[in-house]
JSON list of C-alpha atoms in Angstrom, two decimals:
[
{"chain": "A", "resi": 172, "resn": "MET", "atom": "CA", "xyz": [-19.63, 22.93, -13.83]},
{"chain": "A", "resi": 173, "resn": "GLU", "atom": "CA", "xyz": [-19.08, 19.64, -14.85]},
{"chain": "A", "resi": 174, "resn": "ALA", "atom": "CA", "xyz": [-20.93, 16.62, -13.20]},
{"chain": "A", "resi": 175, "resn": "MET", "atom": "CA", "xyz": [-19.13, 14.34, -11.17]},
{"chain": "A", "resi": 176, "resn": "GLU", "atom": "CA", "xyz": [-19.76, 10.49, -12.26]},
{"chain": "A", "resi": 177, "resn": "ILE", "atom": "CA", "xyz": [-18.69, 7.13, -10.30]},
{"chain": "A", "resi": 178, "resn": "ARG", "atom": "CA", "xyz": [-17.58, 4.43, -12.77]},
{"chain": "A", "resi": 179, "resn": "ASP", "atom": "CA", "xyz": [-16.37, 0.86, -12.43]},
{"chain": "A", "resi": 180, "resn": "LEU", "atom": "CA", "xyz": [-12.62, -0.19, -12.40]},
{"chain": "A", "resi": 181, "resn": "SER", "atom": "CA", "xyz": [-12.47, -1.45, -15.82]},
{"chain": "A", "resi": 182, "resn": "SER", "atom": "CA", "xyz": [-9.64, -1.81, -18.47]},
{"chain": "A", "resi": 183, "resn": "GLU", "atom": "CA", "xyz": [-10.70, 1.85, -19.64]},
{"chain": "A", "resi": 184, "resn": "ASN", "atom": "CA", "xyz": [-9.29, 3.35, -16.34]},
{"chain": "A", "resi": 185, "resn": "LEU", "atom": "CA", "xyz": [-6.92, 0.79, -15.14]},
{"chain": "A", "resi": 186, "resn": "PHE", "atom": "CA", "xyz": [-3.65, 2.44, -15.86]},
{"chain": "A", "resi": 187, "resn": "TYR", "atom": "CA", "xyz": [-5.50, 5.60, -14.23]},
{"chain": "A", "resi": 188, "resn": "VAL", "atom": "CA", "xyz": [-5.49, 3.53, -10.72]},
{"chain": "A", "resi": 189, "resn": "ALA", "atom": "CA", "xyz": [-2.13, 1.90, -11.51]},
{"chain": "A", "resi": 190, "resn": "ARG", "atom": "CA", "xyz": [-0.29, 5.10, -11.72]},
{"chain": "A", "resi": 191, "resn": "CYS", "atom": "CA", "xyz": [-1.80, 6.03, -8.53]},
{"chain": "A", "resi": 192, "resn": "THR", "atom": "CA", "xyz": [-1.07, 10.23, -8.24]},
{"chain": "A", "resi": 193, "resn": "HIS", "atom": "CA", "xyz": [2.28, 9.55, -10.22]},
{"chain": "A", "resi": 194, "resn": "GLU", "atom": "CA", "xyz": [1.89, 12.02, -13.27]},
{"chain": "A", "resi": 195, "resn": "LYS", "atom": "CA", "xyz": [5.59, 12.11, -14.19]},
{"chain": "A", "resi": 196, "resn": "GLU", "atom": "CA", "xyz": [5.87, 9.62, -16.94]},
{"chain": "A", "resi": 197, "resn": "ASP", "atom": "CA", "xyz": [9.22, 7.95, -16.99]},
{"chain": "A", "resi": 198, "resn": "GLU", "atom": "CA", "xyz": [10.73, 4.54, -17.56]},
{"chain": "A", "resi": 199, "resn": "GLU", "atom": "CA", "xyz": [10.87, 4.18, -13.55]},
{"chain": "A", "resi": 200, "resn": "THR", "atom": "CA", "xyz": [7.07, 4.91, -12.84]},
{"chain": "A", "resi": 201, "resn": "THR", "atom": "CA", "xyz": [5.64, 3.59, -15.98]},
{"chain": "A", "resi": 202, "resn": "TRP", "atom": "CA", "xyz": [7.33, 0.39, -15.33]},
{"chain": "A", "resi": 203, "resn": "ALA", "atom": "CA", "xyz": [5.79, 0.31, -11.73]},
{"chain": "A", "resi": 204, "resn": "ALA", "atom": "CA", "xyz": [2.54, 1.24, -12.87]},
{"chain": "A", "resi": 205, "resn": "GLN", "atom": "CA", "xyz": [2.60, -1.56, -15.23]},
{"chain": "A", "resi": 206, "resn": "VAL", "atom": "CA", "xyz": [3.41, -3.95, -12.24]},
{"chain": "A", "resi": 207, "resn": "ARG", "atom": "CA", "xyz": [0.49, -2.68, -9.87]},
{"chain": "A", "resi": 208, "resn": "GLY", "atom": "CA", "xyz": [-1.79, -3.00, -12.77]},
{"chain": "A", "resi": 209, "resn": "VAL", "atom": "CA", "xyz": [-1.48, -6.66, -13.34]},
{"chain": "A", "resi": 210, "resn": "TRP", "atom": "CA", "xyz": [-1.37, -7.48, -9.61]},
{"chain": "A", "resi": 211, "resn": "LEU", "atom": "CA", "xyz": [-4.51, -5.44, -9.96]},
{"chain": "A", "resi": 212, "resn": "THR", "atom": "CA", "xyz": [-6.29, -7.57, -12.84]},
{"chain": "A", "resi": 213, "resn": "SER", "atom": "CA", "xyz": [-4.83, -10.52, -10.71]},
{"chain": "A", "resi": 214, "resn": "LEU", "atom": "CA", "xyz": [-7.04, -10.15, -7.80]},
{"chain": "A", "resi": 215, "resn": "MET", "atom": "CA", "xyz": [-10.23, -9.19, -9.77]},
{"chain": "A", "resi": 216, "resn": "VAL", "atom": "CA", "xyz": [-10.69, -12.74, -9.86]},
{"chain": "A", "resi": 217, "resn": "LYS", "atom": "CA", "xyz": [-10.54, -12.54, -5.68]},
{"chain": "A", "resi": 218, "resn": "GLY", "atom": "CA", "xyz": [-13.02, -9.85, -5.34]},
{"chain": "A", "resi": 219, "resn": "LEU", "atom": "CA", "xyz": [-10.94, -7.00, -5.75]},
{"chain": "A", "resi": 220, "resn": "ARG", "atom": "CA", "xyz": [-13.14, -3.96, -7.06]},
{"chain": "A", "resi": 221, "resn": "GLY", "atom": "CA", "xyz": [-12.70, -0.34, -7.69]},
{"chain": "A", "resi": 222, "resn": "LYS", "atom": "CA", "xyz": [-14.42, 2.93, -8.44]},
{"chain": "A", "resi": 223, "resn": "VAL", "atom": "CA", "xyz": [-13.32, 5.90, -10.36]},
{"chain": "A", "resi": 224, "resn": "ALA", "atom": "CA", "xyz": [-14.34, 9.40, -10.01]},
{"chain": "A", "resi": 225, "resn": "TYR", "atom": "CA", "xyz": [-14.86, 11.15, -13.18]},
{"chain": "A", "resi": 226, "resn": "LYS", "atom": "CA", "xyz": [-15.33, 15.11, -14.17]},
{"chain": "A", "resi": 227, "resn": "GLY", "atom": "CA", "xyz": [-16.52, 14.74, -17.93]},
{"chain": "A", "resi": 228, "resn": "ASP", "atom": "CA", "xyz": [-13.86, 12.61, -19.34]},
{"chain": "A", "resi": 229, "resn": "ASN", "atom": "CA", "xyz": [-11.27, 13.17, -16.93]},
{"chain": "A", "resi": 230, "resn": "PRO", "atom": "CA", "xyz": [-10.55, 11.14, -14.08]},
{"chain": "A", "resi": 231, "resn": "VAL", "atom": "CA", "xyz": [-10.15, 12.90, -10.88]},
{"chain": "A", "resi": 232, "resn": "GLY", "atom": "CA", "xyz": [-9.71, 10.17, -7.80]},
{"chain": "A", "resi": 233, "resn": "PHE", "atom": "CA", "xyz": [-10.49, 6.47, -7.28]},
{"chain": "A", "resi": 234, "resn": "ILE", "atom": "CA", "xyz": [-10.86, 4.05, -4.52]},
{"chain": "A", "resi": 235, "resn": "GLN", "atom": "CA", "xyz": [-10.10, -0.02, -4.09]},
{"chain": "A", "resi": 236, "resn": "TYR", "atom": "CA", "xyz": [-11.25, -2.11, -1.99]},
{"chain": "A", "resi": 237, "resn": "LEU", "atom": "CA", "xyz": [-10.81, -6.44, -1.15]},
{"chain": "A", "resi": 238, "resn": "PRO", "atom": "CA", "xyz": [-12.22, -9.02, 1.01]},
{"chain": "A", "resi": 239, "resn": "ILE", "atom": "CA", "xyz": [-9.66, -9.19, 3.87]},
{"chain": "A", "resi": 240, "resn": "GLU", "atom": "CA", "xyz": [-8.49, -12.56, 3.37]},
{"chain": "A", "resi": 241, "resn": "HIS", "atom": "CA", "xyz": [-6.79, -11.10, 0.12]},
{"chain": "A", "resi": 242, "resn": "SER", "atom": "CA", "xyz": [-5.63, -7.90, 1.47]},
{"chain": "A", "resi": 243, "resn": "PRO", "atom": "CA", "xyz": [-2.13, -6.61, 1.04]},
{"chain": "A", "resi": 244, "resn": "ILE", "atom": "CA", "xyz": [-2.55, -4.64, 4.52]},
{"chain": "A", "resi": 245, "resn": "ASP", "atom": "CA", "xyz": [-1.36, -5.88, 7.68]},
{"chain": "A", "resi": 246, "resn": "VAL", "atom": "CA", "xyz": [-5.14, -6.49, 9.81]},
{"chain": "A", "resi": 247, "resn": "VAL", "atom": "CA", "xyz": [-6.41, -9.56, 10.77]},
{"chain": "A", "resi": 248, "resn": "GLY", "atom": "CA", "xyz": [-10.74, -9.85, 10.74]},
{"chain": "A", "resi": 249, "resn": "GLN", "atom": "CA", "xyz": [-13.26, -12.15, 9.04]},
{"chain": "A", "resi": 250, "resn": "ASP", "atom": "CA", "xyz": [-16.26, -11.05, 6.66]},
{"chain": "A", "resi": 251, "resn": "LEU", "atom": "CA", "xyz": [-15.13, -7.63, 6.38]},
{"chain": "A", "resi": 252, "resn": "THR", "atom": "CA", "xyz": [-14.10, -5.35, 3.27]},
{"chain": "A", "resi": 253, "resn": "VAL", "atom": "CA", "xyz": [-10.18, -3.51, 3.26]},
{"chain": "A", "resi": 254, "resn": "ILE", "atom": "CA", "xyz": [-9.92, -0.11, 1.38]},
{"chain": "A", "resi": 255, "resn": "PRO", "atom": "CA", "xyz": [-6.17, -0.21, 0.96]},
{"chain": "A", "resi": 256, "resn": "CYS", "atom": "CA", "xyz": [-6.48, 3.52, -0.59]},
{"chain": "A", "resi": 257, "resn": "LEU", "atom": "CA", "xyz": [-8.53, 6.27, -1.43]},
{"chain": "A", "resi": 258, "resn": "VAL", "atom": "CA", "xyz": [-7.26, 9.26, -3.80]},
{"chain": "A", "resi": 259, "resn": "SER", "atom": "CA", "xyz": [-8.82, 12.33, -5.03]},
{"chain": "A", "resi": 260, "resn": "THR", "atom": "CA", "xyz": [-6.67, 14.69, -7.00]},
{"chain": "A", "resi": 261, "resn": "VAL", "atom": "CA", "xyz": [-9.22, 17.83, -6.43]},
{"chain": "A", "resi": 262, "resn": "LYS", "atom": "CA", "xyz": [-9.83, 18.65, -3.32]},
{"chain": "A", "resi": 263, "resn": "GLY", "atom": "CA", "xyz": [-13.20, 20.52, -1.79]},
{"chain": "A", "resi": 264, "resn": "GLN", "atom": "CA", "xyz": [-15.57, 18.44, -4.57]},
{"chain": "A", "resi": 265, "resn": "GLY", "atom": "CA", "xyz": [-16.83, 15.65, -2.90]},
{"chain": "A", "resi": 266, "resn": "HIS", "atom": "CA", "xyz": [-15.24, 13.26, -4.43]},
{"chain": "A", "resi": 267, "resn": "GLY", "atom": "CA", "xyz": [-13.20, 11.35, -2.00]},
{"chain": "A", "resi": 268, "resn": "ARG", "atom": "CA", "xyz": [-17.03, 11.09, -0.06]},
{"chain": "A", "resi": 269, "resn": "ALA", "atom": "CA", "xyz": [-18.47, 9.94, -3.14]},
{"chain": "A", "resi": 270, "resn": "LEU", "atom": "CA", "xyz": [-16.36, 7.15, -3.76]},
{"chain": "A", "resi": 271, "resn": "ILE", "atom": "CA", "xyz": [-16.32, 6.23, -0.15]},
{"chain": "A", "resi": 272, "resn": "GLN", "atom": "CA", "xyz": [-20.31, 6.00, -0.31]},
{"chain": "A", "resi": 273, "resn": "ALA", "atom": "CA", "xyz": [-19.97, 3.86, -3.57]},
{"chain": "A", "resi": 274, "resn": "ALA", "atom": "CA", "xyz": [-17.26, 1.49, -2.01]},
{"chain": "A", "resi": 275, "resn": "GLU", "atom": "CA", "xyz": [-19.73, 0.97, 0.83]},
{"chain": "A", "resi": 276, "resn": "GLU", "atom": "CA", "xyz": [-22.54, 0.29, -1.26]},
{"chain": "A", "resi": 277, "resn": "ASP", "atom": "CA", "xyz": [-20.63, -2.29, -2.80]},
{"chain": "A", "resi": 278, "resn": "ALA", "atom": "CA", "xyz": [-19.44, -3.91, -0.06]},
{"chain": "A", "resi": 279, "resn": "ARG", "atom": "CA", "xyz": [-22.56, -4.35, 2.03]},
{"chain": "A", "resi": 280, "resn": "ARG", "atom": "CA", "xyz": [-23.60, -7.03, -0.70]},
{"chain": "A", "resi": 281, "resn": "THR", "atom": "CA", "xyz": [-20.36, -8.94, 0.31]},
{"chain": "A", "resi": 282, "resn": "SER", "atom": "CA", "xyz": [-19.61, -8.54, 3.74]},
{"chain": "A", "resi": 283, "resn": "ARG", "atom": "CA", "xyz": [-20.02, -7.00, 7.18]},
{"chain": "A", "resi": 284, "resn": "GLY", "atom": "CA", "xyz": [-18.10, -3.94, 7.35]},
{"chain": "A", "resi": 285, "resn": "ILE", "atom": "CA", "xyz": [-15.55, -2.18, 5.86]},
{"chain": "A", "resi": 286, "resn": "VAL", "atom": "CA", "xyz": [-11.49, -1.76, 7.33]},
{"chain": "A", "resi": 287, "resn": "ILE", "atom": "CA", "xyz": [-9.31, 1.39, 6.02]},
{"chain": "A", "resi": 288, "resn": "PRO", "atom": "CA", "xyz": [-5.59, 1.84, 7.08]},
{"chain": "A", "resi": 289, "resn": "ALA", "atom": "CA", "xyz": [-5.21, 5.61, 8.20]},
{"chain": "A", "resi": 290, "resn": "PHE", "atom": "CA", "xyz": [-2.82, 7.77, 9.76]},
{"chain": "A", "resi": 291, "resn": "ASP", "atom": "CA", "xyz": [-2.87, 10.44, 12.17]},
{"chain": "A", "resi": 292, "resn": "HIS", "atom": "CA", "xyz": [-1.02, 12.90, 9.88]},
{"chain": "A", "resi": 293, "resn": "ASP", "atom": "CA", "xyz": [-1.87, 15.93, 8.53]},
{"chain": "A", "resi": 294, "resn": "PHE", "atom": "CA", "xyz": [-0.70, 15.10, 5.03]},
{"chain": "A", "resi": 295, "resn": "TRP", "atom": "CA", "xyz": [-3.07, 14.16, 2.13]},
{"chain": "A", "resi": 296, "resn": "PHE", "atom": "CA", "xyz": [-2.56, 10.24, 2.02]},
{"chain": "A", "resi": 297, "resn": "MET", "atom": "CA", "xyz": [-5.42, 8.34, 4.27]},
{"chain": "A", "resi": 298, "resn": "PRO", "atom": "CA", "xyz": [-5.43, 10.69, 6.86]},
{"chain": "A", "resi": 299, "resn": "ALA", "atom": "CA", "xyz": [-7.36, 9.22, 9.85]},
{"chain": "A", "resi": 300, "resn": "SER", "atom": "CA", "xyz": [-9.43, 12.30, 10.36]},
{"chain": "A", "resi": 301, "resn": "TYR", "atom": "CA", "xyz": [-11.10, 12.67, 7.16]},
{"chain": "A", "resi": 302, "resn": "PHE", "atom": "CA", "xyz": [-12.31, 9.18, 7.80]},
{"chain": "A", "resi": 303, "resn": "GLN", "atom": "CA", "xyz": [-13.56, 9.58, 11.34]},
{"chain": "A", "resi": 304, "resn": "ARG", "atom": "CA", "xyz": [-15.78, 12.28, 9.93]},
{"chain": "A", "resi": 305, "resn": "LEU", "atom": "CA", "xyz": [-17.46, 9.84, 7.93]},
{"chain": "A", "resi": 306, "resn": "GLY", "atom": "CA", "xyz": [-18.42, 8.06, 10.87]},
{"chain": "A", "resi": 307, "resn": "TYR", "atom": "CA", "xyz": [-15.43, 5.07, 11.06]},
{"chain": "A", "resi": 308, "resn": "GLN", "atom": "CA", "xyz": [-13.91, 4.57, 14.28]},
{"chain": "A", "resi": 309, "resn": "GLU", "atom": "CA", "xyz": [-10.63, 3.25, 15.77]},
{"chain": "A", "resi": 310, "resn": "ALA", "atom": "CA", "xyz": [-10.48, -0.49, 16.11]},
{"chain": "A", "resi": 311, "resn": "ASP", "atom": "CA", "xyz": [-6.97, -0.66, 16.53]},
{"chain": "A", "resi": 312, "resn": "ARG", "atom": "CA", "xyz": [-3.34, 1.54, 16.23]},
{"chain": "A", "resi": 313, "resn": "GLN", "atom": "CA", "xyz": [0.18, 1.42, 16.11]},
{"chain": "A", "resi": 314, "resn": "LYS", "atom": "CA", "xyz": [1.28, 4.70, 17.15]},
{"chain": "A", "resi": 315, "resn": "THR", "atom": "CA", "xyz": [0.34, 7.16, 14.30]},
{"chain": "A", "resi": 316, "resn": "TYR", "atom": "CA", "xyz": [-0.81, 4.19, 12.15]},
{"chain": "A", "resi": 317, "resn": "VAL", "atom": "CA", "xyz": [-4.70, 3.48, 12.67]},
{"chain": "A", "resi": 318, "resn": "ILE", "atom": "CA", "xyz": [-7.09, 1.05, 11.84]},
{"chain": "A", "resi": 319, "resn": "LEU", "atom": "CA", "xyz": [-10.26, 2.41, 11.50]},
{"chain": "A", "resi": 320, "resn": "TRP", "atom": "CA", "xyz": [-13.70, 0.29, 10.76]},
{"chain": "A", "resi": 321, "resn": "LYS", "atom": "CA", "xyz": [-17.64, 0.63, 10.02]},
{"chain": "A", "resi": 322, "resn": "ALA", "atom": "CA", "xyz": [-19.62, -2.30, 10.60]},
{"chain": "A", "resi": 323, "resn": "PHE", "atom": "CA", "xyz": [-22.49, -2.83, 8.62]},
{"chain": "A", "resi": 324, "resn": "ALA", "atom": "CA", "xyz": [-23.84, -6.32, 10.72]},
{"chain": "A", "resi": 325, "resn": "PRO", "atom": "CA", "xyz": [-22.52, -8.06, 13.69]},
{"chain": "A", "resi": 326, "resn": "VAL", "atom": "CA", "xyz": [-18.81, -9.02, 13.17]},
{"chain": "A", "resi": 327, "resn": "ASP", "atom": "CA", "xyz": [-15.73, -8.81, 15.54]},
{"chain": "A", "resi": 328, "resn": "PRO", "atom": "CA", "xyz": [-13.28, -5.61, 15.06]},
{"chain": "A", "resi": 329, "resn": "PRO", "atom": "CA", "xyz": [-10.05, -6.03, 13.04]},
{"chain": "A", "resi": 330, "resn": "PHE", "atom": "CA", "xyz": [-6.96, -5.79, 14.21]},
{"chain": "A", "resi": 331, "resn": "ILE", "atom": "CA", "xyz": [-3.17, -5.10, 13.22]},
{"chain": "A", "resi": 332, "resn": "MET", "atom": "CA", "xyz": [-0.90, -8.30, 12.65]},
{"chain": "A", "resi": 333, "resn": "GLY", "atom": "CA", "xyz": [1.78, -8.97, 14.95]},
{"chain": "A", "resi": 334, "resn": "ARG", "atom": "CA", "xyz": [5.38, -8.40, 13.58]},
{"chain": "A", "resi": 335, "resn": "ASN", "atom": "CA", "xyz": [7.84, -11.69, 13.38]},
{"chain": "A", "resi": 336, "resn": "TYR", "atom": "CA", "xyz": [10.80, -10.41, 12.09]},
{"chain": "A", "resi": 337, "resn": "GLN", "atom": "CA", "xyz": [14.11, -11.75, 13.35]},
{"chain": "A", "resi": 338, "resn": "PHE", "atom": "CA", "xyz": [17.51, -10.82, 11.67]},
{"chain": "A", "resi": 339, "resn": "VAL", "atom": "CA", "xyz": [19.47, -13.34, 10.78]},
{"chain": "A", "resi": 340, "resn": "SER", "atom": "CA", "xyz": [23.18, -12.54, 10.18]},
{"chain": "A", "resi": 341, "resn": "GLU", "atom": "CA", "xyz": [25.55, -13.80, 7.63]},
{"chain": "A", "resi": 342, "resn": "PRO", "atom": "CA", "xyz": [29.29, -13.78, 8.16]},
{"chain": "A", "resi": 343, "resn": "GLY", "atom": "CA", "xyz": [31.26, -10.93, 6.13]},
{"chain": "A", "resi": 344, "resn": "LYS", "atom": "CA", "xyz": [28.13, -9.89, 4.33]},
{"chain": "A", "resi": 345, "resn": "VAL", "atom": "CA", "xyz": [25.13, -7.26, 4.99]},
{"chain": "A", "resi": 346, "resn": "VAL", "atom": "CA", "xyz": [21.79, -8.62, 4.76]},
{"chain": "A", "resi": 347, "resn": "VAL", "atom": "CA", "xyz": [19.29, -6.31, 3.35]},
{"chain": "A", "resi": 348, "resn": "ASP", "atom": "CA", "xyz": [15.86, -7.55, 4.08]},
{"chain": "A", "resi": 349, "resn": "LEU", "atom": "CA", "xyz": [13.42, -6.24, 1.86]},
{"chain": "A", "resi": 350, "resn": "PHE", "atom": "CA", "xyz": [9.50, -5.93, 2.45]},
{"chain": "A", "resi": 351, "resn": "TRP", "atom": "CA", "xyz": [7.58, -4.88, -0.20]},
{"chain": "A", "resi": 352, "resn": "ASN", "atom": "CA", "xyz": [4.64, -4.97, -2.00]},
{"chain": "A", "resi": 353, "resn": "ARG", "atom": "CA", "xyz": [2.42, -4.75, -5.13]},
{"chain": "A", "resi": 354, "resn": "TRP", "atom": "CA", "xyz": [-0.38, -2.14, -4.31]},
{"chain": "A", "resi": 355, "resn": "CYS", "atom": "CA", "xyz": [1.54, 0.69, -3.61]},
{"chain": "A", "resi": 356, "resn": "LYS", "atom": "CA", "xyz": [3.50, 2.01, -6.37]},
{"chain": "A", "resi": 357, "resn": "THR", "atom": "CA", "xyz": [6.10, 3.24, -4.39]},
{"chain": "A", "resi": 358, "resn": "SER", "atom": "CA", "xyz": [7.22, -0.05, -2.74]},
{"chain": "A", "resi": 359, "resn": "ILE", "atom": "CA", "xyz": [7.26, -1.61, -6.27]},
{"chain": "A", "resi": 360, "resn": "ILE", "atom": "CA", "xyz": [9.56, 1.49, -7.34]},
{"chain": "A", "resi": 361, "resn": "GLU", "atom": "CA", "xyz": [11.91, 0.73, -3.98]},
{"chain": "A", "resi": 362, "resn": "ALA", "atom": "CA", "xyz": [12.02, -2.79, -4.42]},
{"chain": "A", "resi": 363, "resn": "GLN", "atom": "CA", "xyz": [13.99, -2.22, -8.04]},
{"chain": "A", "resi": 364, "resn": "ARG", "atom": "CA", "xyz": [16.29, 0.52, -6.51]},
{"chain": "A", "resi": 365, "resn": "VAL", "atom": "CA", "xyz": [17.47, -1.71, -3.90]},
{"chain": "A", "resi": 366, "resn": "ARG", "atom": "CA", "xyz": [17.85, -4.85, -6.23]},
{"chain": "A", "resi": 367, "resn": "GLY", "atom": "CA", "xyz": [19.75, -2.81, -8.43]},
{"chain": "A", "resi": 368, "resn": "VAL", "atom": "CA", "xyz": [22.06, -1.24, -5.83]},
{"chain": "A", "resi": 369, "resn": "CYS", "atom": "CA", "xyz": [22.66, -4.63, -4.09]},
{"chain": "A", "resi": 370, "resn": "VAL", "atom": "CA", "xyz": [23.88, -5.68, -6.98]},
{"chain": "A", "resi": 371, "resn": "GLU", "atom": "CA", "xyz": [26.64, -2.99, -7.15]},
{"chain": "A", "resi": 372, "resn": "TYR", "atom": "CA", "xyz": [28.27, -4.34, -3.95]},
{"chain": "A", "resi": 373, "resn": "GLY", "atom": "CA", "xyz": [28.33, -8.12, -5.33]},
{"chain": "A", "resi": 374, "resn": "ASP", "atom": "CA", "xyz": [28.95, -10.57, -2.74]},
{"chain": "A", "resi": 375, "resn": "HIS", "atom": "CA", "xyz": [29.41, -7.93, 0.09]},
{"chain": "A", "resi": 376, "resn": "VAL", "atom": "CA", "xyz": [25.38, -7.98, 0.18]},
{"chain": "A", "resi": 377, "resn": "LEU", "atom": "CA", "xyz": [22.99, -10.75, 0.67]},
{"chain": "A", "resi": 378, "resn": "LEU", "atom": "CA", "xyz": [19.82, -9.44, -0.69]},
{"chain": "A", "resi": 379, "resn": "LYS", "atom": "CA", "xyz": [16.30, -11.12, 0.98]},
{"chain": "A", "resi": 380, "resn": "GLU", "atom": "CA", "xyz": [13.10, -10.51, -0.76]},
{"chain": "A", "resi": 381, "resn": "TYR", "atom": "CA", "xyz": [9.88, -10.81, 0.73]},
{"chain": "A", "resi": 382, "resn": "ASP", "atom": "CA", "xyz": [6.43, -10.09, -1.24]},
{"chain": "A", "resi": 383, "resn": "ALA", "atom": "CA", "xyz": [4.20, -9.07, 1.10]},
{"chain": "A", "resi": 384, "resn": "SER", "atom": "CA", "xyz": [1.50, -8.92, -1.81]},
{"chain": "A", "resi": 385, "resn": "GLN", "atom": "CA", "xyz": [1.53, -12.97, -1.11]},
{"chain": "A", "resi": 386, "resn": "ARG", "atom": "CA", "xyz": [-0.91, -13.15, 1.76]},
{"chain": "A", "resi": 387, "resn": "ALA", "atom": "CA", "xyz": [0.61, -16.24, 3.67]},
{"chain": "A", "resi": 388, "resn": "THR", "atom": "CA", "xyz": [3.79, -13.85, 3.38]},
{"chain": "A", "resi": 389, "resn": "LEU", "atom": "CA", "xyz": [2.41, -11.05, 4.88]},
{"chain": "A", "resi": 390, "resn": "GLU", "atom": "CA", "xyz": [0.64, -13.56, 7.63]},
{"chain": "A", "resi": 391, "resn": "ARG", "atom": "CA", "xyz": [4.22, -14.77, 8.29]},
{"chain": "A", "resi": 392, "resn": "TYR", "atom": "CA", "xyz": [5.99, -11.98, 8.85]},
{"chain": "A", "resi": 393, "resn": "GLY", "atom": "CA", "xyz": [3.03, -9.19, 9.59]},
{"chain": "A", "resi": 394, "resn": "ILE", "atom": "CA", "xyz": [4.84, -6.60, 7.62]},
{"chain": "A", "resi": 395, "resn": "ASN", "atom": "CA", "xyz": [3.81, -5.22, 4.33]},
{"chain": "A", "resi": 396, "resn": "ARG", "atom": "CA", "xyz": [6.66, -3.05, 3.96]},
{"chain": "A", "resi": 397, "resn": "ALA", "atom": "CA", "xyz": [10.02, -2.40, 5.26]},
{"chain": "A", "resi": 398, "resn": "LEU", "atom": "CA", "xyz": [13.70, -2.25, 5.03]},
{"chain": "A", "resi": 399, "resn": "PHE", "atom": "CA", "xyz": [16.42, -3.42, 6.81]},
{"chain": "A", "resi": 400, "resn": "PHE", "atom": "CA", "xyz": [20.17, -3.15, 6.98]},
{"chain": "A", "resi": 401, "resn": "ASN", "atom": "CA", "xyz": [21.69, -6.07, 9.45]},
{"chain": "A", "resi": 402, "resn": "GLY", "atom": "CA", "xyz": [18.47, -5.73, 11.09]},
{"chain": "A", "resi": 403, "resn": "LYS", "atom": "CA", "xyz": [18.12, -1.69, 11.65]},
{"chain": "A", "resi": 404, "resn": "SER", "atom": "CA", "xyz": [15.09, -0.61, 9.85]},
{"chain": "A", "resi": 405, "resn": "ARG", "atom": "CA", "xyz": [15.25, 2.77, 7.61]},
{"chain": "A", "resi": 406, "resn": "PHE", "atom": "CA", "xyz": [12.40, 4.14, 6.18]},
{"chain": "A", "resi": 407, "resn": "TRP", "atom": "CA", "xyz": [12.12, 7.49, 4.13]},
{"chain": "A", "resi": 408, "resn": "GLY", "atom": "CA", "xyz": [8.64, 8.00, 3.88]},
{"chain": "A", "resi": 409, "resn": "HIS", "atom": "CA", "xyz": [8.66, 7.32, -0.25]},
{"chain": "A", "resi": 410, "resn": "GLU", "atom": "CA", "xyz": [10.54, 5.22, -2.23]},
{"chain": "A", "resi": 411, "resn": "ALA", "atom": "CA", "xyz": [14.35, 4.83, -1.11]},
{"chain": "A", "resi": 412, "resn": "PRO", "atom": "CA", "xyz": [16.35, 7.12, -2.97]},
{"chain": "A", "resi": 413, "resn": "LYS", "atom": "CA", "xyz": [19.74, 4.93, -4.23]},
{"chain": "A", "resi": 414, "resn": "GLU", "atom": "CA", "xyz": [22.16, 7.55, -2.84]},
{"chain": "A", "resi": 415, "resn": "GLY", "atom": "CA", "xyz": [20.31, 6.25, 0.66]},
{"chain": "A", "resi": 416, "resn": "ILE", "atom": "CA", "xyz": [20.39, 2.97, 0.29]},
{"chain": "A", "resi": 417, "resn": "ARG", "atom": "CA", "xyz": [24.13, 2.92, -0.80]},
{"chain": "A", "resi": 418, "resn": "GLU", "atom": "CA", "xyz": [24.78, 5.08, 2.18]},
{"chain": "A", "resi": 419, "resn": "GLU", "atom": "CA", "xyz": [23.09, 2.51, 5.06]},
{"chain": "A", "resi": 420, "resn": "ILE", "atom": "CA", "xyz": [24.99, -0.25, 3.13]},
{"chain": "A", "resi": 421, "resn": "GLU", "atom": "CA", "xyz": [28.35, 1.53, 3.58]},
{"chain": "A", "resi": 422, "resn": "LYS", "atom": "CA", "xyz": [27.38, 2.24, 7.23]},
{"chain": "A", "resi": 423, "resn": "ALA", "atom": "CA", "xyz": [26.71, -1.44, 7.61]},
{"chain": "A", "resi": 424, "resn": "LEU", "atom": "CA", "xyz": [30.11, -2.68, 5.89]},
{"chain": "A", "resi": 425, "resn": "ALA", "atom": "CA", "xyz": [31.89, -0.44, 7.71]},
{"chain": "A", "resi": 426, "resn": "ILE", "atom": "CA", "xyz": [31.06, -1.56, 11.13]},
{"chain": "A", "resi": 427, "resn": "ILE", "atom": "CA", "xyz": [31.49, -5.59, 9.90]}
]
């Protein structure tokens, strides 16, 4: 069995991390990975770091982390490091645990603790139960969305931002409020699909975009990803399908 090796995030493995778990290579996913890669690179000067797990020459997982003041996650705190995502494509071989340990060792030098956005679900992405087994404790929650943390030194616990969204109508139009971010590849894809579909309806649709990758925007609204059609939220659990976006616009147009 090939030994596992943990390497730093670098130009050598940046596209692997930017691509996330999407193996499909088509124009849409490749473009989104490039957008995500540019964002990751821009944040390196602000303290973004990462680790990539290898088996031989093959990457099999990654973790990325950054100071909370530059985080794209809707959580508030000080002197903390945020882990937006941990990915391991090979299960049951300790890659995730090794990546977490490497991130913790690194974060101890620059912060007083780690914050992890997680979920109470059985899906593979950021399950709260996994991190709790590694010693992380609940700091705050909204339904199944859980903020976990582990303190290395005395520090106040983090908490979820309050939402500050108010729908503003436009006479005779469907208003689409798009909150998106560059840290999640599916959000990048979703945003581009929403733009394209809204153009199809011309002056009947007003698209308002909010780039929650910008910390100031995130702090103002407390939303890192959402899609509203005339004030009504719609979430598919993955990147919104074009047909679904059209359906929501058509329903809103029918009652104007």
